[in-house]
Coordinates of C-alpha atoms in Angstrom, one line a residue:
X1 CA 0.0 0.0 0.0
X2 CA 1.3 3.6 -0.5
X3 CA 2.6 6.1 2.2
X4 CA -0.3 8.0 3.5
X5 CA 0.3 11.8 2.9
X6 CA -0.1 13.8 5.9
X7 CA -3.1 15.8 4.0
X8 CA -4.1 12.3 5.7
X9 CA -2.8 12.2 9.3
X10 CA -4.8 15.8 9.7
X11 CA -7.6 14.1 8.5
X12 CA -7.2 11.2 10.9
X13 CA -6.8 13.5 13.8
X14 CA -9.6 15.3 12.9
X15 CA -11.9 12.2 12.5
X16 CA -10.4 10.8 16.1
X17 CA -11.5 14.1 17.7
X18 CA -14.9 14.1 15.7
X19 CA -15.2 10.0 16.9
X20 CA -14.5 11.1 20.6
X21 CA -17.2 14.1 21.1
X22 CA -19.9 11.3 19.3
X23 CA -18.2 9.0 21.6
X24 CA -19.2 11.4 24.4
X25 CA -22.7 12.1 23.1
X26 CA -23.8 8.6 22.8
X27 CA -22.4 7.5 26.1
X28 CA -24.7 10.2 27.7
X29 CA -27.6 9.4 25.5
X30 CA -27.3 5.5 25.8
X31 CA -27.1 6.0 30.0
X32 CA -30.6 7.7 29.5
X33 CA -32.2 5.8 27.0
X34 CA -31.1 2.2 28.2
X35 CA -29.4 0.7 25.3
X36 CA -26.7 -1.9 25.7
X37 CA -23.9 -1.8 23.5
X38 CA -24.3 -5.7 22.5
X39 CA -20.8 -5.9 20.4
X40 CA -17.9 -4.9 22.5
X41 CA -15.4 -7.6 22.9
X42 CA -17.4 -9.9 20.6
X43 CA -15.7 -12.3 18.1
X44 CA -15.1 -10.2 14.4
X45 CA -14.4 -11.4 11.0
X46 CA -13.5 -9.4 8.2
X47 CA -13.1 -10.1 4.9
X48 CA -9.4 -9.1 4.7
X49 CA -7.0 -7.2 6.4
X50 CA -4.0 -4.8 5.4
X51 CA -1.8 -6.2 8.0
X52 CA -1.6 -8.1 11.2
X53 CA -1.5 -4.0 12.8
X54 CA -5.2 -3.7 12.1
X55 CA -7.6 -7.2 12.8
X56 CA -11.3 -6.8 12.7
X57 CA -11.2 -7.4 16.7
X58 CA -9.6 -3.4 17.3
X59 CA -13.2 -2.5 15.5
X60 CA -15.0 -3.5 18.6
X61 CA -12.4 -3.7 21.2
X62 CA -13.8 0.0 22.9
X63 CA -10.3 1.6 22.4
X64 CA -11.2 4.8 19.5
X65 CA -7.5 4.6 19.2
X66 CA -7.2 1.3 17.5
X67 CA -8.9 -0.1 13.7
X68 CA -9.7 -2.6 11.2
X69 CA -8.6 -1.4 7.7
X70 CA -9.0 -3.7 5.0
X71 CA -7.1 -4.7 1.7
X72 CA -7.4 -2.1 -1.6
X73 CA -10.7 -3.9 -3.2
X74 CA -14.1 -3.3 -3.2
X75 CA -16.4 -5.0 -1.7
X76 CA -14.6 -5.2 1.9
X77 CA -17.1 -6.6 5.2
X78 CA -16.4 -6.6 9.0
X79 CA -18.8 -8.6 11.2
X80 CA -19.6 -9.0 14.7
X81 CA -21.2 -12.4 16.4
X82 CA -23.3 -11.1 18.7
X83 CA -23.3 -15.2 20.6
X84 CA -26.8 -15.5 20.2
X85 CA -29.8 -14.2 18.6
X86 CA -30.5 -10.3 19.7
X87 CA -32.3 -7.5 19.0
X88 CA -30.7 -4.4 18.3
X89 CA -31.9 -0.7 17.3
X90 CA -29.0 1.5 16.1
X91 CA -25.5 1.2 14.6
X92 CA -22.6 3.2 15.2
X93 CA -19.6 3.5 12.5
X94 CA -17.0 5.5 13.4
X95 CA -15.3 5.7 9.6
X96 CA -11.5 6.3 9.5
X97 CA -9.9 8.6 6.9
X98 CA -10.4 5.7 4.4
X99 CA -14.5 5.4 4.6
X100 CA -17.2 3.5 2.5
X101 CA -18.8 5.7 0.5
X102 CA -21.8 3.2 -0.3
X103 CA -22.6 0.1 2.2
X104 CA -24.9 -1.9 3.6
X105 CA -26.0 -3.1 7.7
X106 CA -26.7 -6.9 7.4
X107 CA -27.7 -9.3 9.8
X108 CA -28.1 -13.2 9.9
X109 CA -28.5 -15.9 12.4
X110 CA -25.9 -18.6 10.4
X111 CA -23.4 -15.9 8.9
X112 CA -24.4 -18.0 5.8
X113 CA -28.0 -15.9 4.4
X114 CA -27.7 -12.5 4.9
X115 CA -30.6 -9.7 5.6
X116 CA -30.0 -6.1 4.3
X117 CA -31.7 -4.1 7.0
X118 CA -30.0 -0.4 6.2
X119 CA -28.1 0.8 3.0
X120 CA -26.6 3.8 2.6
X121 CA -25.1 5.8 -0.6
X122 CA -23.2 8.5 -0.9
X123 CA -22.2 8.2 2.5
X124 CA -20.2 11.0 3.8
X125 CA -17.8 9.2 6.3
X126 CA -16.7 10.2 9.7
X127 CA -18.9 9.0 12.6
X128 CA -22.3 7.5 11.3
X129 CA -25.1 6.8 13.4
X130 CA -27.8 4.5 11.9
X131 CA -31.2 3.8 13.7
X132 CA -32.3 0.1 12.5
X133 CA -34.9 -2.3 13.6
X134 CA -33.1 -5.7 13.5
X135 CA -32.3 -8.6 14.9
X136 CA -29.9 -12.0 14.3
X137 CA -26.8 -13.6 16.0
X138 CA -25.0 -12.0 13.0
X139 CA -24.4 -8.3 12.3
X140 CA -21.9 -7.5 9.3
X141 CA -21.1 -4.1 7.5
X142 CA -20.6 -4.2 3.5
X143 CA -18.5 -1.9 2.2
X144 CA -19.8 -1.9 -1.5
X145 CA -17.7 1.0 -2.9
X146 CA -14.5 3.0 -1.3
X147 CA -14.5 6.7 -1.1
X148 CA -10.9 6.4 -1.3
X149 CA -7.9 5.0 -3.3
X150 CA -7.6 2.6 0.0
X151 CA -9.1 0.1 1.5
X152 CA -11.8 1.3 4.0
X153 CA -10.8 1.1 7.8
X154 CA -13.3 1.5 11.1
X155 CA -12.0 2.8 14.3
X156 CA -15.2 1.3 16.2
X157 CA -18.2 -0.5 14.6
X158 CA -20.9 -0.9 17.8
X159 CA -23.9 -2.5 17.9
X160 CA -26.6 -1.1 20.6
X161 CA -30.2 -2.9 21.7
X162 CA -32.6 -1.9 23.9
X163 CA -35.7 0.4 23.8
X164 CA -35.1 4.0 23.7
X165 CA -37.6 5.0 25.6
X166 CA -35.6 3.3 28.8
X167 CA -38.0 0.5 28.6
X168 CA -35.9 -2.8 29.2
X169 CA -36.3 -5.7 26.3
X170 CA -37.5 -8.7 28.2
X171 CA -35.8 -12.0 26.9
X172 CA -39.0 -14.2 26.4
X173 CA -39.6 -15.2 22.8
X174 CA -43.7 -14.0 22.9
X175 CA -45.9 -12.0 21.3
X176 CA -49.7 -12.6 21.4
X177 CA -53.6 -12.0 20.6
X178 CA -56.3 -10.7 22.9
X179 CA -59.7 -12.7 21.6
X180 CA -62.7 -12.7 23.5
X181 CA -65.5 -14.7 23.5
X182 CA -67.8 -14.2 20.4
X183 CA -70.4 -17.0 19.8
X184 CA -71.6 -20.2 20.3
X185 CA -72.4 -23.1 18.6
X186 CA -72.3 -26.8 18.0
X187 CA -69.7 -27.0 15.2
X188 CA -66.5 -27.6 14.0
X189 CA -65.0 -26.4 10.6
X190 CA -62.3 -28.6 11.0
X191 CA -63.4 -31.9 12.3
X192 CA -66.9 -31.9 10.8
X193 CA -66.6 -29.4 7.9
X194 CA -69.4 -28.4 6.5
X195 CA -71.6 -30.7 8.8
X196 CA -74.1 -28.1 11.0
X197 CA -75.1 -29.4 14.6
X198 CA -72.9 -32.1 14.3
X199 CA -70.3 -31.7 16.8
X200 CA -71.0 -31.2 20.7
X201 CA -70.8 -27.6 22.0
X202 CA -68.2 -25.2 21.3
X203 CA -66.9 -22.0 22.4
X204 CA -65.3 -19.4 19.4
X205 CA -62.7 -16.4 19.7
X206 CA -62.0 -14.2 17.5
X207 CA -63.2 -14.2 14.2
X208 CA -67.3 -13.6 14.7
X209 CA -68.6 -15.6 12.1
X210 CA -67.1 -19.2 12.1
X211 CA -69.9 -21.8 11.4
X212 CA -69.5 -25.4 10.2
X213 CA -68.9 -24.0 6.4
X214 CA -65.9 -21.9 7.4
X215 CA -62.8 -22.1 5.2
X216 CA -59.5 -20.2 5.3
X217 CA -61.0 -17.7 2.3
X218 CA -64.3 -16.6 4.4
X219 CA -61.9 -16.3 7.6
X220 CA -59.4 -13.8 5.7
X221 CA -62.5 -11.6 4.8
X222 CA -64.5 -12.0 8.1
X223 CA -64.5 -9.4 11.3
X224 CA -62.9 -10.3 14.2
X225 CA -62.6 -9.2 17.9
X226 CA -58.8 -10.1 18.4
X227 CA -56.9 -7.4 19.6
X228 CA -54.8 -7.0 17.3
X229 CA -57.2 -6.5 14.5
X230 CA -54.9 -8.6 12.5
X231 CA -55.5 -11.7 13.6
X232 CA -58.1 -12.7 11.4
X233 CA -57.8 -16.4 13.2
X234 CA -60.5 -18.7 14.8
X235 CA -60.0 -20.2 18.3
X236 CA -62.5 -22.6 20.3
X237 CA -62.9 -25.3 22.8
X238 CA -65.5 -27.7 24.4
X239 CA -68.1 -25.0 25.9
X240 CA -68.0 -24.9 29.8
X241 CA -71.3 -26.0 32.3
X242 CA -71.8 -25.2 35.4
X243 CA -75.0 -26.2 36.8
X244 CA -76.0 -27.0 33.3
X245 CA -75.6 -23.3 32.3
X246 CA -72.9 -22.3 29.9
X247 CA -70.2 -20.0 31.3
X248 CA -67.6 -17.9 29.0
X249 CA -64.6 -17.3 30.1
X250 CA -63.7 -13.5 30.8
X251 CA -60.0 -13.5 30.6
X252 CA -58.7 -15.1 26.7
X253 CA -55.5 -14.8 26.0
X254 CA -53.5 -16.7 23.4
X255 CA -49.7 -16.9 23.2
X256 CA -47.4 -17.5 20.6
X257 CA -43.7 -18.7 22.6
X258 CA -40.7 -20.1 21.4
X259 CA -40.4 -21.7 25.0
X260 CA -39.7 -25.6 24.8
X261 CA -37.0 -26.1 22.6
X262 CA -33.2 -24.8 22.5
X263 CA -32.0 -21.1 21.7
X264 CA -30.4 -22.1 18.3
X265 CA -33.4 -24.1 17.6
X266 CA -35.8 -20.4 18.5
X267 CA -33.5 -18.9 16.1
X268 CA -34.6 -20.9 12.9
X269 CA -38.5 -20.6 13.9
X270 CA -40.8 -20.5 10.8
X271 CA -44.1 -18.7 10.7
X272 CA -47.0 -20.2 11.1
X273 CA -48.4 -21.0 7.9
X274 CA -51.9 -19.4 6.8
X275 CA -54.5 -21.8 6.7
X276 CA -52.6 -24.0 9.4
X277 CA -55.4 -26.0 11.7
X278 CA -54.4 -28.1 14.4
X279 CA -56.3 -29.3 17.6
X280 CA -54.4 -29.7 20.6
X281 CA -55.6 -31.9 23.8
X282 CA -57.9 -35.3 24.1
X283 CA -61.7 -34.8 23.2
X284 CA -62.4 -38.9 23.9
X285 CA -60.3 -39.2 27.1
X286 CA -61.6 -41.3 29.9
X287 CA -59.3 -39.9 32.6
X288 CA -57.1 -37.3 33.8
X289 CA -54.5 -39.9 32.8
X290 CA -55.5 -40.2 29.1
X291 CA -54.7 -36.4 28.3
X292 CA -51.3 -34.6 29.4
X293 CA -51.5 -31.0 28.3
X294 CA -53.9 -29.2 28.8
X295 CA -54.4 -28.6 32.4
X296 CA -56.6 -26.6 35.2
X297 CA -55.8 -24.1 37.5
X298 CA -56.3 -21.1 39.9
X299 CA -56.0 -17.4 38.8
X300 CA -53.9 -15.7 42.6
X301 CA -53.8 -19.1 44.0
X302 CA -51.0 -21.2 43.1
X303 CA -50.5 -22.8 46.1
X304 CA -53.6 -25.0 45.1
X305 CA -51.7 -26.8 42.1
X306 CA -52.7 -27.9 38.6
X307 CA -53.9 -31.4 37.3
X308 CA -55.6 -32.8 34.2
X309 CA -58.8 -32.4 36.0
X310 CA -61.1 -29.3 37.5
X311 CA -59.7 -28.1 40.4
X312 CA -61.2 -26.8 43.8
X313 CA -60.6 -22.6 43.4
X314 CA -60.7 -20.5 46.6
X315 CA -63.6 -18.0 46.6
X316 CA -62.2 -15.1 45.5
X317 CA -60.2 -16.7 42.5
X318 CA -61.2 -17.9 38.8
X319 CA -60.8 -21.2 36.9
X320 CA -57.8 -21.3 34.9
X321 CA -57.3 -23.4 31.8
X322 CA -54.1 -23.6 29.8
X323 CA -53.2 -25.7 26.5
X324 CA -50.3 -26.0 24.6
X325 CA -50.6 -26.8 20.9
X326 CA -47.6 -28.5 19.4
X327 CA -44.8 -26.4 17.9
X328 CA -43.5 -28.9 14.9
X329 CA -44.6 -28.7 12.0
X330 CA -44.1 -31.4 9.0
X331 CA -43.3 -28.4 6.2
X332 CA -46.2 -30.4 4.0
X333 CA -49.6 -30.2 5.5
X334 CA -51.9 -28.1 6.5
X335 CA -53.7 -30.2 8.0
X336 CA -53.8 -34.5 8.3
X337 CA -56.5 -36.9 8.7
X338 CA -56.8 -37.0 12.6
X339 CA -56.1 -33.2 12.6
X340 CA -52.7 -33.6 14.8
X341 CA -50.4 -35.8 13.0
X342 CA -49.3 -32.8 10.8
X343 CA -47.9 -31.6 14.0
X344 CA -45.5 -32.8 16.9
X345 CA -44.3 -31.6 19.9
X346 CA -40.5 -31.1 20.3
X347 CA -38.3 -34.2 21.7
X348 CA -34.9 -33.1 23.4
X349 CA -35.5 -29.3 23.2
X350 CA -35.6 -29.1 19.1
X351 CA -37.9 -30.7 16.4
X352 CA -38.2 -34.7 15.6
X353 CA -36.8 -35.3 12.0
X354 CA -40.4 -35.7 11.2
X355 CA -41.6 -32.5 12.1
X356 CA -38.0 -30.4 11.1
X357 CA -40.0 -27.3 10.7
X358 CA -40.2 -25.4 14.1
X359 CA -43.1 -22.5 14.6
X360 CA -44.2 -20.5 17.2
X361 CA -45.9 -22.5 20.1
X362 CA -49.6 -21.5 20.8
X363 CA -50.5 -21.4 24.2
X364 CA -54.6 -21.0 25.0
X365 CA -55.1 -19.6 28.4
X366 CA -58.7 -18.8 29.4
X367 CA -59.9 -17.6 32.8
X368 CA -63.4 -18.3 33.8
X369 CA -65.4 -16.5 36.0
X370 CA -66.2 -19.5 38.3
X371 CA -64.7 -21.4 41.6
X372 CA -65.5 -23.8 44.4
X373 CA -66.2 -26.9 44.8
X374 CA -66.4 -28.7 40.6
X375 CA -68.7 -31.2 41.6
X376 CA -70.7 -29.2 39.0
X377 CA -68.5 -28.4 36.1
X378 CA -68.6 -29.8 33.0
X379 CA -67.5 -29.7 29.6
X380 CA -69.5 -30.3 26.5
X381 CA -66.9 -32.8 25.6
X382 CA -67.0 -34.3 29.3
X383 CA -64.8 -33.8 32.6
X384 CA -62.3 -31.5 32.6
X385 CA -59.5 -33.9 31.4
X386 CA -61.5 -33.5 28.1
X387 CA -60.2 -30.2 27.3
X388 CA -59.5 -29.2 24.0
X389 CA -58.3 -26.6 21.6
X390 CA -59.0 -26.2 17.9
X391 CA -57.1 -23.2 16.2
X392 CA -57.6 -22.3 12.7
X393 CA -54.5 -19.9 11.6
X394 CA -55.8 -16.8 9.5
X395 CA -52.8 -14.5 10.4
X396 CA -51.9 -12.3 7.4
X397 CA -48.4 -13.7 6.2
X398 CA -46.9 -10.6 6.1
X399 CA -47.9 -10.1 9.8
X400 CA -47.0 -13.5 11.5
X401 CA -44.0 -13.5 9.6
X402 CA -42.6 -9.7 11.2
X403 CA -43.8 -10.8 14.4
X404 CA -42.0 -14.1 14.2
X405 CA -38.6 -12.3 12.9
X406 CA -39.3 -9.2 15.9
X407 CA -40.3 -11.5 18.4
X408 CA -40.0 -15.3 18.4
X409 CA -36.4 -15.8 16.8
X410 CA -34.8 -12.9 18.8
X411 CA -36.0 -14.0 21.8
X412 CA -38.2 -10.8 22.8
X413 CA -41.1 -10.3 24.8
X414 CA -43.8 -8.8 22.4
X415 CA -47.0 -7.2 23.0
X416 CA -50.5 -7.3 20.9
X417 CA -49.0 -5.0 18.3
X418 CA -46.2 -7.1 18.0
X419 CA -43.6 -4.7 19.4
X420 CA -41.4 -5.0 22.5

């Protein structure tokens, strides 16, 4: 490589001093705003280097007084592994006298398939700061063009996550729907389709017009009371007696987790695909002992346990029930003759080779207004080891899939609007 002119070393000095009051800035901001710098000390790889003087580990070492600079050649890349999946919200470059003049902020969770989540052109250099809504084990610069007759060099390249409102990111993989009761009646688009009256009572959420004739096409067009609006999906179980008289729950909640299987497994989740039906739980069991997930509890009472069964509330408290659907998916169906086998539930904390295609588990949760002694409580299925869950998935593609790329495979604790 050539000498450097000092036209350059002024430069330098002036882009150090430049670096040093962002430096200063952003330390004070990221005290008050909450954000983590997530890529100090990490592992770095670069595509090349000039010399052994300047690895692609001083670009995140903290020290403004150290750099990567690459080979003459365009394109050039630095990136940072972040050691797991994260979510991160702005991008700091601090752009020695040799800058990029166009380049893109990448991410990926195999360093294999990258994600182009910022590009810039024209680029003026210096100290860049880039706000960005990404996430990925993976975060790489691509220097796409030089503004120089050098390589390009980086004094610090810093990846920051956390919310800048000072709100902490919490690391559960969840984001979820808000679906009250609607109707009832006794169908079942999905075990008796197109078969009116010929299923025992049920129970829907969210979309308001499910009947026996239902199909995904009437769901995507159909209102809904899910909050959020977007989820255009039915939910419904076995209705709930007491005393012979049907009771709603008044607390319906459904989850979508990544819980149950490995991080690196979380990582690769796949959205749910629309038109997706499964039932989760045992209709025909005879016992508590014939049906091992869903289960009964108390809302402010946990010191009463679960089982399979109904369970003896306090007064004071509600009737829980939670169900877990299975969260492996075959990649093929949509749906299978007994309405589950299209599905599995995770062996050794990641998919069976069967079922290679992990997606977001759902969990049902409903709270019913009711306690005491069950004596009197009944399904329309049967006892309360009968519980059941039928889910037909009308999610807009677009949507599931942001929510699962925000949420799910970053490992980040989402609201209704799918957001943090």
């Amino acid at each position: 490589m050539e000498p450097r002119p000092l036209a350059r070393i002024t430069t330098l000095a002036v882009a150090l001093a430049a670096l040093l009051t962002t430096y200063l800035v952003a330390t004070s901001q990221t005290s008050s705003a909450a954000e983590t710098l997530l890529s100090q000390g990490r592992p770095a790889l670069a595509s090349t280097v000039e010399s052994g003087a300047f690895p692609a580990s001083a670009a995140v070492d903290g020290n403004s007084g150290t750099r990567w600079s690459s080979a003459v050649g365009d394109p050039q890349w630095l990136q940072i592994d972040l050691g797991s999946p994260q979510a991160f919200t702005k991008v700091q470059l601090g752009w020695e006298a040799a800058y990029a003049r166009d380049f893109q902020l990448q991410t990926s969770n195999d360093a294999q398939s990258w994600t182009t989540i910022h590009t810039t052109n024209d680029g003026p250099g210096g100290s860049q700061t880039v706000t960005v809504n990404g996430n990925g084990r993976y975060v790489r610069v691509l220097a796409t063009e030089r503004a120089t007759q050098w390589g390009v060099s980086l004094w610090e390249f810093q990846v920051y996550g956390g919310t800048p409102d000072g709100g902490p990111i919490v690391r559960v993989a969840e984001f979820l729907a808000d679906c009250p009761f609607s109707h009832r009646l006794p169908d079942d688009p999905i075990v008796f389709p197109g078969m009116p009256g010929a299923s025992h009572m049920h129970s829907f959420f969210g979309s308001t017009t499910v009947n026996a004739h239902t199909t995904i096409d009437t769901l995507k067009n159909a209102p809904t009371n899910c909050n959020p609006a977007e989820d255009k999906s039915s939910y419904w179980v076995p209705t709930l007696f007491v005393n012979n008289q049907p009771v709603e729950p008044t607390g319906t909640t459904f989850y979508y987790l990544g819980e149950g299987v490995r991080d690196e497994v979380i990582a690769t989740t796949q959205p749910l695909p629309f038109g997706l039906r499964i039932v989760a739980g045992n209709a025909k069991a005879a016992g508590p002992n014939d049906n091992t997930i869903s289960r009964w509890s108390c809302l402010h009472a946990g010191h009463v346990g679960s089982g399979h069964d109904f369970v003896n509330c306090p007064a004071g408290t509600m009737l829980e029930s939670y169900l877990d659907f299975p969260q492996c998916w075959n990649g093929r169906d949509l749906d299978s003759a007994d309405h589950k086998s299209h599905m599995s539930y995770p062996v050794n904390g990641g998919c069976p080779s069967t079922h290679p295609v992990h997606v977001p588990k759902l969990r049902q949760v409903l709270r019913y207004p009711v306690n005491g002694d069950p004596a009197n409580f009944r399904l329309a299925s049967g006892g309360g080891f009968t519980m059941h869950g039928d889910f037909f998935n009308a999610w807009p593609v677009e949507e599931m899939a942001r929510r699962v790329n925000d949420c799910i495979r970053p490992i980040i604790k989402c609201g209704a609007n799918g957001r943090p």
